[in-house]
XYZ file of C-alpha atoms in Angstrom:
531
model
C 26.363 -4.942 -6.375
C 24.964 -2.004 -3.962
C 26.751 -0.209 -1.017
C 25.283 -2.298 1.687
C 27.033 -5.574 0.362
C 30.707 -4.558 0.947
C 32.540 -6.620 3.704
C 31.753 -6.437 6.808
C 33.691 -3.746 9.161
C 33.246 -0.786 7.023
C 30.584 0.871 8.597
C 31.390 1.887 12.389
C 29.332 1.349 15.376
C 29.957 4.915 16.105
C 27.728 6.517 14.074
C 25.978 8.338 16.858
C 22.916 5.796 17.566
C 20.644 6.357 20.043
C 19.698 2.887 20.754
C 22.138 -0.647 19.823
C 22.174 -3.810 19.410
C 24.840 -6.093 18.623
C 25.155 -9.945 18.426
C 28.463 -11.894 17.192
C 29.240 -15.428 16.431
C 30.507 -15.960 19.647
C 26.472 -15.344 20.950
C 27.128 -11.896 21.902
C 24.639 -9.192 22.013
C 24.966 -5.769 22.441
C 22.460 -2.999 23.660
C 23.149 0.371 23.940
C 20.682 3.394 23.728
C 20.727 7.193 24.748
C 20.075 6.799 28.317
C 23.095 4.614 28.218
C 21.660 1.354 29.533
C 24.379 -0.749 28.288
C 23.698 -4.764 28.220
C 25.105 -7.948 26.215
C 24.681 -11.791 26.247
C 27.879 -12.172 28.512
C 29.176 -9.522 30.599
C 32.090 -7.476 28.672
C 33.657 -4.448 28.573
C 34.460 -2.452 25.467
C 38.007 -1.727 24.139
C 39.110 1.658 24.781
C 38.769 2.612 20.553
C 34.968 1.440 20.836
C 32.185 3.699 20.856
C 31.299 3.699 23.562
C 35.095 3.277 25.099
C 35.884 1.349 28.394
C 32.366 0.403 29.253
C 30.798 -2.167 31.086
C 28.030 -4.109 29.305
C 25.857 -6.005 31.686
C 24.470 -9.881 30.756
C 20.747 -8.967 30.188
C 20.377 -9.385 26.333
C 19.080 -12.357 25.436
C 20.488 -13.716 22.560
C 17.537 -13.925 20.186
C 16.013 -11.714 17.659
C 14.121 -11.774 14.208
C 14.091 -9.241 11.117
C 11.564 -9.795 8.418
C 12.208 -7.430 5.243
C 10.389 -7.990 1.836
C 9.687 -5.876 -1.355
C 6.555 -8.355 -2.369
C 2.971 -7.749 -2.383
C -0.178 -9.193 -2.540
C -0.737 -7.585 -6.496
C 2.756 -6.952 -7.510
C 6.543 -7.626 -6.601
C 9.000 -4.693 -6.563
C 6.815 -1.931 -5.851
C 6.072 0.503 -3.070
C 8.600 1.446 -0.023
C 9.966 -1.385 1.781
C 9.665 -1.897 5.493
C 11.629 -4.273 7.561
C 10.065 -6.030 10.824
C 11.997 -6.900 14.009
C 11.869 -7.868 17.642
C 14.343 -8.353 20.440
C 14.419 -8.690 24.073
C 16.217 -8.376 26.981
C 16.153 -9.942 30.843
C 14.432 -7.642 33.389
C 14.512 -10.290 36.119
C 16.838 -8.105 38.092
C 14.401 -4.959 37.381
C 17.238 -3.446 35.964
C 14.603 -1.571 33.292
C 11.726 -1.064 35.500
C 12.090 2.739 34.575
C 11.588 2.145 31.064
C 7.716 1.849 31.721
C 7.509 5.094 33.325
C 9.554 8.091 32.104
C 12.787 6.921 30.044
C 10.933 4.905 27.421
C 12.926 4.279 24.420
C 10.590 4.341 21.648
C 11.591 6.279 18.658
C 15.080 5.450 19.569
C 17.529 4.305 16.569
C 18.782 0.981 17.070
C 21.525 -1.042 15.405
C 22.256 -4.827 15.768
C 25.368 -6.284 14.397
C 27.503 -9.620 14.062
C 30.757 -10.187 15.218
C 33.115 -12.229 17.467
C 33.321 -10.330 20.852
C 37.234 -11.245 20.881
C 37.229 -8.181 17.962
C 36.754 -4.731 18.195
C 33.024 -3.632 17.870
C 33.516 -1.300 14.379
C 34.397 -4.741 12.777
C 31.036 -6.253 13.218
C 28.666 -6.506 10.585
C 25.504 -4.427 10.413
C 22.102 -6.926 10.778
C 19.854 -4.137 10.978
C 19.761 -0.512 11.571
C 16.286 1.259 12.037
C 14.084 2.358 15.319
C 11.910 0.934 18.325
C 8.275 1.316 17.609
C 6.875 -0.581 20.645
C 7.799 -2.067 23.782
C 6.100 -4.572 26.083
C 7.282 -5.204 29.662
C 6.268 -7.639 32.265
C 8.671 -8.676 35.425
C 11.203 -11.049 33.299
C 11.820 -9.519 30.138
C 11.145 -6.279 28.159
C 10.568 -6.993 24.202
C 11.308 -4.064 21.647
C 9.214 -4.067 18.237
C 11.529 -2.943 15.296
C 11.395 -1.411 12.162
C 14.207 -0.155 10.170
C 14.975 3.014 9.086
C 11.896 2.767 6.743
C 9.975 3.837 9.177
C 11.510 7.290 8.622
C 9.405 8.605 5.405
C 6.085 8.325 7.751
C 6.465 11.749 7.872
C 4.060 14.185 5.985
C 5.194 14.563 2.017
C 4.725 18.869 2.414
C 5.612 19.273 6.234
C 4.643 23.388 5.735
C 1.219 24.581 6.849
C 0.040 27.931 6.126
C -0.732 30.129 9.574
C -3.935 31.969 8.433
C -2.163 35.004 9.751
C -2.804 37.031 6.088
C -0.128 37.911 3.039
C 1.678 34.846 2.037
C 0.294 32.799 5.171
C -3.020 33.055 3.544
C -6.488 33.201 5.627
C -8.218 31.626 7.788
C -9.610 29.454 4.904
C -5.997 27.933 4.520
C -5.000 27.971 7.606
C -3.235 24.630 9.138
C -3.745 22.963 5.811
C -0.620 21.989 4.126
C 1.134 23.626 1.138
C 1.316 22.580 -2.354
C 4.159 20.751 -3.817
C 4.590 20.334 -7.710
C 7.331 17.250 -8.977
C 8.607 17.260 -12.777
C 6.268 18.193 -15.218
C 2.844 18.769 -14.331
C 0.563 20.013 -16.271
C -2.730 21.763 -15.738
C -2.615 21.871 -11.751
C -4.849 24.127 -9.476
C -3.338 25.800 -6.715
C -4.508 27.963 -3.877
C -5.565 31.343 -4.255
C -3.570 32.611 -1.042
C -3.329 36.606 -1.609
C -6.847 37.447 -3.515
C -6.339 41.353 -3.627
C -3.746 40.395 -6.440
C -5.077 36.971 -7.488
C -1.734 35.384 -6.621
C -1.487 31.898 -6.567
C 0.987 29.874 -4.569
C 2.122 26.402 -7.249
C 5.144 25.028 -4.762
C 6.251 25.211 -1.264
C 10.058 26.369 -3.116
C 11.588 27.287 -5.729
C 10.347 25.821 -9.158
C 11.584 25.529 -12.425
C 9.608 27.112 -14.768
C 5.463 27.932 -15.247
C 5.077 27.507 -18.963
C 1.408 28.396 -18.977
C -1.275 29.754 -17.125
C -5.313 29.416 -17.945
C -8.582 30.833 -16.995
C -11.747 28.977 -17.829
C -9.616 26.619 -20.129
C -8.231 29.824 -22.204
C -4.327 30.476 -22.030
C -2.994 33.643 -20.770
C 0.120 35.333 -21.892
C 3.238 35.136 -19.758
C 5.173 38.384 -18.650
C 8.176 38.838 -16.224
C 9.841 36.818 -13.437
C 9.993 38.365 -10.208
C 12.776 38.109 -7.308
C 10.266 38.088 -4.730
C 6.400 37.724 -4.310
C 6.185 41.332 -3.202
C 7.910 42.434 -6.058
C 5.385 40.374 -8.222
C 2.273 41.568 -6.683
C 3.302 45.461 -7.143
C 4.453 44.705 -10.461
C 1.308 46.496 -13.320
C 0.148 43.494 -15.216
C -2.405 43.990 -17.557
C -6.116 41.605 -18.208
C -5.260 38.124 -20.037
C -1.315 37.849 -18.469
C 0.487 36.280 -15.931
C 3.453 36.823 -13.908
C 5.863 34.522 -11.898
C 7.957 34.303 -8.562
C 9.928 31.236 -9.284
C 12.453 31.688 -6.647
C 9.222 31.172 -4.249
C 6.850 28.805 -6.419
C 4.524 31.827 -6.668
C 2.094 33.130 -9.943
C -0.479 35.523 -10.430
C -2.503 36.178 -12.920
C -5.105 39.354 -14.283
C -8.465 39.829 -15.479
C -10.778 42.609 -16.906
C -11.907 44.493 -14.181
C -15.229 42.801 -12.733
C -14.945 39.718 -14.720
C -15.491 35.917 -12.982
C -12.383 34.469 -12.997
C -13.640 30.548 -12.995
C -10.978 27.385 -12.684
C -7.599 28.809 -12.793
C -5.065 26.123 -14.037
C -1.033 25.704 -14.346
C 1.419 24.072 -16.640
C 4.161 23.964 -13.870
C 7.975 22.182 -14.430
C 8.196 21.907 -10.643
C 10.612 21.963 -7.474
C 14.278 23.211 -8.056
C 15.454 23.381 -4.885
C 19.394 24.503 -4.874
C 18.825 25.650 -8.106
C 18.848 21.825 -9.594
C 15.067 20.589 -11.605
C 13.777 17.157 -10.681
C 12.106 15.774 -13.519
C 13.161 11.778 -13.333
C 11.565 9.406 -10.681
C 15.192 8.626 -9.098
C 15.679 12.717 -8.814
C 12.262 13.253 -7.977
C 12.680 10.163 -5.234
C 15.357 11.681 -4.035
C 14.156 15.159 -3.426
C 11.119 14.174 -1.458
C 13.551 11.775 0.631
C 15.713 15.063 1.685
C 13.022 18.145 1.120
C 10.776 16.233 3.736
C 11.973 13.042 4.639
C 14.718 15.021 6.396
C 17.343 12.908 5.388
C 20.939 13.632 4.397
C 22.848 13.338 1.111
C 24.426 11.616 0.735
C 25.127 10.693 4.217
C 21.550 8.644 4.439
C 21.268 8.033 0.997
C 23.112 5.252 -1.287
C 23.960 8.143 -4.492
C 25.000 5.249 -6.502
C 21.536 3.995 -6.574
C 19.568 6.733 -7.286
C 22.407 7.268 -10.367
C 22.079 3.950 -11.605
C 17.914 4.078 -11.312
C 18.652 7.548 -13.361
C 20.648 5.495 -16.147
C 17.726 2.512 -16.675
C 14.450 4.976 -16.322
C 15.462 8.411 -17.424
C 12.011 9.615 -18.816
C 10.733 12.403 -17.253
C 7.563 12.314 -15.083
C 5.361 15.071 -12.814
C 4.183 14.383 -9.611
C 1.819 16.932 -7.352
C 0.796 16.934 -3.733
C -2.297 19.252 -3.861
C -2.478 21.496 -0.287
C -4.273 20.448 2.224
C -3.300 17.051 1.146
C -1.531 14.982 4.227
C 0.273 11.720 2.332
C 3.357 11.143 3.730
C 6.516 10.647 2.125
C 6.338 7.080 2.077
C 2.841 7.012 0.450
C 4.443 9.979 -2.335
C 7.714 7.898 -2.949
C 5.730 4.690 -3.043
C 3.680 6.040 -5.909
C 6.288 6.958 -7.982
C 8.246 3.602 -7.411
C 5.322 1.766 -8.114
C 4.766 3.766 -11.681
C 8.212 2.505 -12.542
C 7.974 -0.844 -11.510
C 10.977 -0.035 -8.714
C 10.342 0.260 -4.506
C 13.054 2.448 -2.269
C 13.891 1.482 1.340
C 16.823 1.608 3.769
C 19.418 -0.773 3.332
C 20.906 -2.875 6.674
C 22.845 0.463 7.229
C 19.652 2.537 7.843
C 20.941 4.271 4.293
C 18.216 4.556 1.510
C 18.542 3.221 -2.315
C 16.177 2.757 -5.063
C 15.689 0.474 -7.406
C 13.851 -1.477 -10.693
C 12.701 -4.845 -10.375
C 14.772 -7.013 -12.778
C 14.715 -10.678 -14.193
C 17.354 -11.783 -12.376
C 20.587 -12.000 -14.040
C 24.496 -11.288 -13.770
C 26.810 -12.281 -11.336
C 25.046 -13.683 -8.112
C 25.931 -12.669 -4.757
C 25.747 -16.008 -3.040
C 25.372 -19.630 -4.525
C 23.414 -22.435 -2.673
C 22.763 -25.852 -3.028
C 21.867 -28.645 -0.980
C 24.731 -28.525 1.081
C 23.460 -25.675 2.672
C 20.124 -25.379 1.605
C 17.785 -27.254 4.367
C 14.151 -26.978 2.420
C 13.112 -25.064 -0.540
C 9.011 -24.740 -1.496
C 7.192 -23.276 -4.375
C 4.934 -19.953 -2.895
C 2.333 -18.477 -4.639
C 2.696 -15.674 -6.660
C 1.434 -11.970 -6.500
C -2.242 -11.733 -7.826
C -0.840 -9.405 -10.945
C 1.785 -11.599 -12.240
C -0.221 -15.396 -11.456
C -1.507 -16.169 -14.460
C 0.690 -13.845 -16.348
C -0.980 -10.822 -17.906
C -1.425 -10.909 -21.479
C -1.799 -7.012 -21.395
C 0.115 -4.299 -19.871
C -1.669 -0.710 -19.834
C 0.546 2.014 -18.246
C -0.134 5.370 -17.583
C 0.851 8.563 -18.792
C -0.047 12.300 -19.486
C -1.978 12.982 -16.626
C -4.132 15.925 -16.214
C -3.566 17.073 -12.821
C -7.281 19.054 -12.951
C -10.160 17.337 -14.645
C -12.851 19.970 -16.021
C -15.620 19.236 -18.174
C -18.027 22.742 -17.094
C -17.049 26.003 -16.631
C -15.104 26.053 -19.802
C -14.936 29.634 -21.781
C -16.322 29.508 -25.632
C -12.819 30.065 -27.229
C -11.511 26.196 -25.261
C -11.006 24.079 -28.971
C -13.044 20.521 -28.769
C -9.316 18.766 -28.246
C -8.287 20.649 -25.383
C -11.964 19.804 -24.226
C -11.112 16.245 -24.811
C -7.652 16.286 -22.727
C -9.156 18.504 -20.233
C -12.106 15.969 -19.480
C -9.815 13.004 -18.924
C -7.444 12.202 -15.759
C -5.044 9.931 -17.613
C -4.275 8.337 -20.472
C -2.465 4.960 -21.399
C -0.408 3.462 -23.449
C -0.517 -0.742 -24.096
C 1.737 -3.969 -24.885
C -0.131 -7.341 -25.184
C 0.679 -10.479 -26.725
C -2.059 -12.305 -27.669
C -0.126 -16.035 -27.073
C -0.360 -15.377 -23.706
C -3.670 -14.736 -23.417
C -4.384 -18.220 -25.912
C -2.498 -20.070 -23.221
C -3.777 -18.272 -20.203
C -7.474 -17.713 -20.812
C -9.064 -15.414 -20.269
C -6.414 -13.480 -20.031
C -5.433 -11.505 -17.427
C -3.995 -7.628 -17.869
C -1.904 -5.242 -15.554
C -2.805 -1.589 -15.151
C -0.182 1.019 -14.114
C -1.102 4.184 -12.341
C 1.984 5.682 -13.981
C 3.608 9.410 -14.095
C 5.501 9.980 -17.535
C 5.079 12.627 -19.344
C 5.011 11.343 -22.812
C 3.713 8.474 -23.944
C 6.847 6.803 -25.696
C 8.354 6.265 -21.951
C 4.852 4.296 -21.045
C 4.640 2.144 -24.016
C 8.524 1.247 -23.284
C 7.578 0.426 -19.414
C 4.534 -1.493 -20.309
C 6.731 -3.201 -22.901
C 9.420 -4.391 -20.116
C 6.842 -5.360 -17.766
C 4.792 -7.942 -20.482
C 8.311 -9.187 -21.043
C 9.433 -9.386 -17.237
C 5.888 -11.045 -16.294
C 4.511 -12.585 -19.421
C 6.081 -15.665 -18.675
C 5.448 -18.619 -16.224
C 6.829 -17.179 -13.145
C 7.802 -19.110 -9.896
C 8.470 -18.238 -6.110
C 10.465 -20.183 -3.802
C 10.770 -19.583 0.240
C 14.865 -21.264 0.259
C 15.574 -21.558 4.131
C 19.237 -22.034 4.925
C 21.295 -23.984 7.858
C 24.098 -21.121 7.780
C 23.631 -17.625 9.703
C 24.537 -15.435 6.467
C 22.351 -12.298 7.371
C 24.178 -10.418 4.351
C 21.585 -10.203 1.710
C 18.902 -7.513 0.687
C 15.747 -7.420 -1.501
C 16.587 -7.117 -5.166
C 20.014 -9.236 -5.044
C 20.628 -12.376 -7.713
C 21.458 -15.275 -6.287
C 21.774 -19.121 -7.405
C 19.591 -21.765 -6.189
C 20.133 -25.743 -6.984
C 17.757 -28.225 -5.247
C 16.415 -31.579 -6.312
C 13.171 -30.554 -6.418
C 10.240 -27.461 -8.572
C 12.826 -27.431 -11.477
C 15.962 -26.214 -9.323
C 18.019 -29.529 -10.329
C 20.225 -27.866 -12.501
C 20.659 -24.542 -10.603
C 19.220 -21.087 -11.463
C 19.286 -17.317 -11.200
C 16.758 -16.178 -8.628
C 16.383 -12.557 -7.500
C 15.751 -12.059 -3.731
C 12.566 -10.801 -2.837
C 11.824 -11.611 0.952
C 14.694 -11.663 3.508
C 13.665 -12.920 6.783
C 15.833 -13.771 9.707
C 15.788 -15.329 13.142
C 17.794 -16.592 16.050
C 16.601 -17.423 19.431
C 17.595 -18.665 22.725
C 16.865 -22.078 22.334
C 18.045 -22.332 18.433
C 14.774 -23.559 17.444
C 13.850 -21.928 14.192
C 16.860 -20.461 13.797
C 18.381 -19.302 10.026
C 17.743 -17.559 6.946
C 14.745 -17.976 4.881
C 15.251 -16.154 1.167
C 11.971 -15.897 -0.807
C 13.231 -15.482 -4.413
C 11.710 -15.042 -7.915
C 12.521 -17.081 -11.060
């Protein structure tokens, strides 16, 4: 059971939000953001230990919302970054936020809502949701907020560094305002920039890196020499034709050649960012890194550390990732990658506090039981295009050449190296051939994956034929009772007298979404979950 499940009241309101919302079972909502508009469903006034103490809420918030949060896709379930969907409103009939559509707009503003009965102090209500406005429309009645939750923090660029063209390290006017390299794990054969060509240094990673365990010219390996404390030090260090030298401390190499010679393709084996000293060489470490380096988020203060340990504990193989400069993904698109190799998605909890995970069979101890007494419809959904009919093959990647060359390739390059060196990725397989009997054609799965060595793929493709070579089934549950507790990737039981369900079973939430509105129309919890 993860962070974000523990009883309500642990988490206070306070936690310096720029924007809030709050509902409780006694139809309360609360508003609050950094202008300090303050509004609720009935007029109230906080208790002096609140946050904000002593202060008048106004009746504006209409007491309606909806939240929408999945971790299933048209191809595949479990994969990617996870983004949660939400709306709510309040009453301008007064004009009360007339200025909003002018010059106080709070877009980009955090937002919270929580449950709770408004006889109780506000740190005592449960967290709904926790992310940011990303739109607002206004007319004279009512002024609806778009949500998303604190997802919508990684859509920031994965290296946030550009070089300035202004010479030295900054490089020229060739590099300037395109974005740095960054180098994940172990990566092998990468090209980097040529930033400082009066000493044929080469910057590998925006920080500090592990280790460079091989440099190559044309496809030939040069010899390695010294470490350096800083790239100035490097670059006036004598280094003779056929060698290489390092700044590790600032992700820096360079390299010599005879005097006059063409230098051609110059490649790296690179075990990349250490930042603080610590090497990143899992997904869940890797994950992490790119969450903090760039995402700009704390740790553990944003982060769930128990996740990212227990991801550690089921995939521990290593992997290499590279963002090649000039490249803008973002740290979503970066993290979503690596997930995805893994079979596992991150996102933000109902907190606004980040966790990654594997998609499981579902099994354990589950987090909530329904049946019918609860339980108002159930209906079979269709499955992701991947996993409907089940694949009979998985292929999963692994050993990835981060530079493809098949010209420009010096005499003394042996025929294998040719052969690695020509090829992006390799991949290793798990079929069963009963599956694809009773499933013809037979359908297969493909994995853009990371690892490094090809044991680690064959053991992921292995889980997955096992997790999705089997008849698979989706049900959208919708319940009469306002729970607004559970995340993707929790077990739960379902029994209903209908799709197999009679005699109960172990379901793993995939789709949470959640409404309430004025009139109660449509109001509830629908779980989508996989069995």
């Amino acid at each position: 059971m993860f962070e974000s499940f523990d009883p309500p009241g642990l988490s206070a309101l306070g936690e310096a939000p720029e924007m809030r919302v709050a509902f409780g079972g006694t139809s309360t909502l609360l508003l609050d953001w950094v202008l300090r508009v303050h509004a609720a469903t009935h007029e109230l006034i906080s208790r002096a230990g609140d946050d904000p103490p002593l202060t008048l809420y106004k009746g504006t918030l209409q007491d309606a919302f909806s939240i929408d949060r999945s971790i299933i896709g048209s191809a595949r379930i479990g994969e990617d970054v996870t983004i949660g969907l939400g709306e709510v409103t309040v009453s301008n009939v007064e004009g009360d936020y007339d200025d909003l559509a002018s010059n106080s707009s709070p877009l980009g503003q955090e937002i919270e809502i929580r449950m709770g009965d408004r006889r109780r102090p506000l740190s005592e209500w449960r967290v709904i949701l926790k992310g940011y406005t990303v739109d607002m429309n206004m007319d004279r009645d009512q002024v609806r907020f778009s949500l998303r939750d604190s997802g919508h923090r990684l859509d920031v660029p994965a290296s946030p560094n550009v070089y300035a063209g202004t010479g030295g390290t900054e490089g020229g006017e060739d590099l300037k305002g395109k974005r740095k390299p960054r180098v994940f794990g172990h990566a092998p054969n990468v090209s980097a920039p040529l930033v400082i060509a009066s000493s044929l240094a080469y910057q590998l990673n925006d920080g500090p890196m592990h280790a460079v365990t091989a440099a190559y010219v044309r496809g030939v390996a040069l010899t390695p020499t010294s470490d350096h404390a800083s790239v100035a030090a490097m670059n006036a260090a004598s280094l003779s034709a056929g060698k290489y030298a390092t700044c590790l401390s600032a992700g820096w190499a360079r390299i010599a050649v005879a005097s006059g010679a063409e230098t051609g393709q110059v490649t790296w084996d690179v075990q990349g960012d250490a930042t603080d000293g610590a090497f990143a060489e899992t997904t869940g470490a890797i994950v992490r890194r790119l969450l903090t380096t760039a995402g700009g988020l704390s740790d553990p203060g944003d982060l769930v550390p128990v996740a990212f340990d227990r991801l550690d504990a089921v995939q521990p193989a290593p992997v290499g990732y590279v963002i090649p400069a000039g490249d803008d993904q973002t740290v979503r698109d970066a993290v979503g990658r690596l997930m995805a190799a893994i079979g596992g998605w991150c996102g933000a909890n109902r907190r606004g506090r980040f966790e990654a995970r594997r998609f499981e069979a579902p099994a354990g101890v589950p987090t909530g039981v329904y049946d019918k007494r609860v339980i108002t419809d159930a209906q079979r959904v269709a499955l992701p295009g991947d996993v409907s009919p089940p694949p009979w093959r998985v292929r999963v990647g692994w050993g990835r050449n981060n530079t493809v060359q098949t010209t420009d390739l010096a005499g003394a390059v042996t025929e294998a190296r040719r052969a690695y060196l020509a090829a992006e990725i390799r991949y290793a397989a798990a079929q069963d051939n009963n599956i694809r009997l009773t499933f013809p054609p037979g359908a297969e799965m493909v994995v853009d994956g990371y690892f490094r060595d090809e044991s680690a793929a064959a053991t992921e493709a292995a889980r997955r034929l096992a997790l999705f070579g089997e008849p698979r089934e989706l049900y959208a549950v919708t319940l009469a009772e306002r729970l607004y507790i559970h995340e993707p990737g929790e077990v739960v039981r379902v029994e209903f007298d209908r799709y197999g369900l009679d005699a109960g079973r172990l379901c793993t939430v995939v789709r949470v979404r959640e409404s309430r509105s004025d009139g109660g129309s449509g109001d509830g919890v629908e779980l989508t979950v996989f069995a």
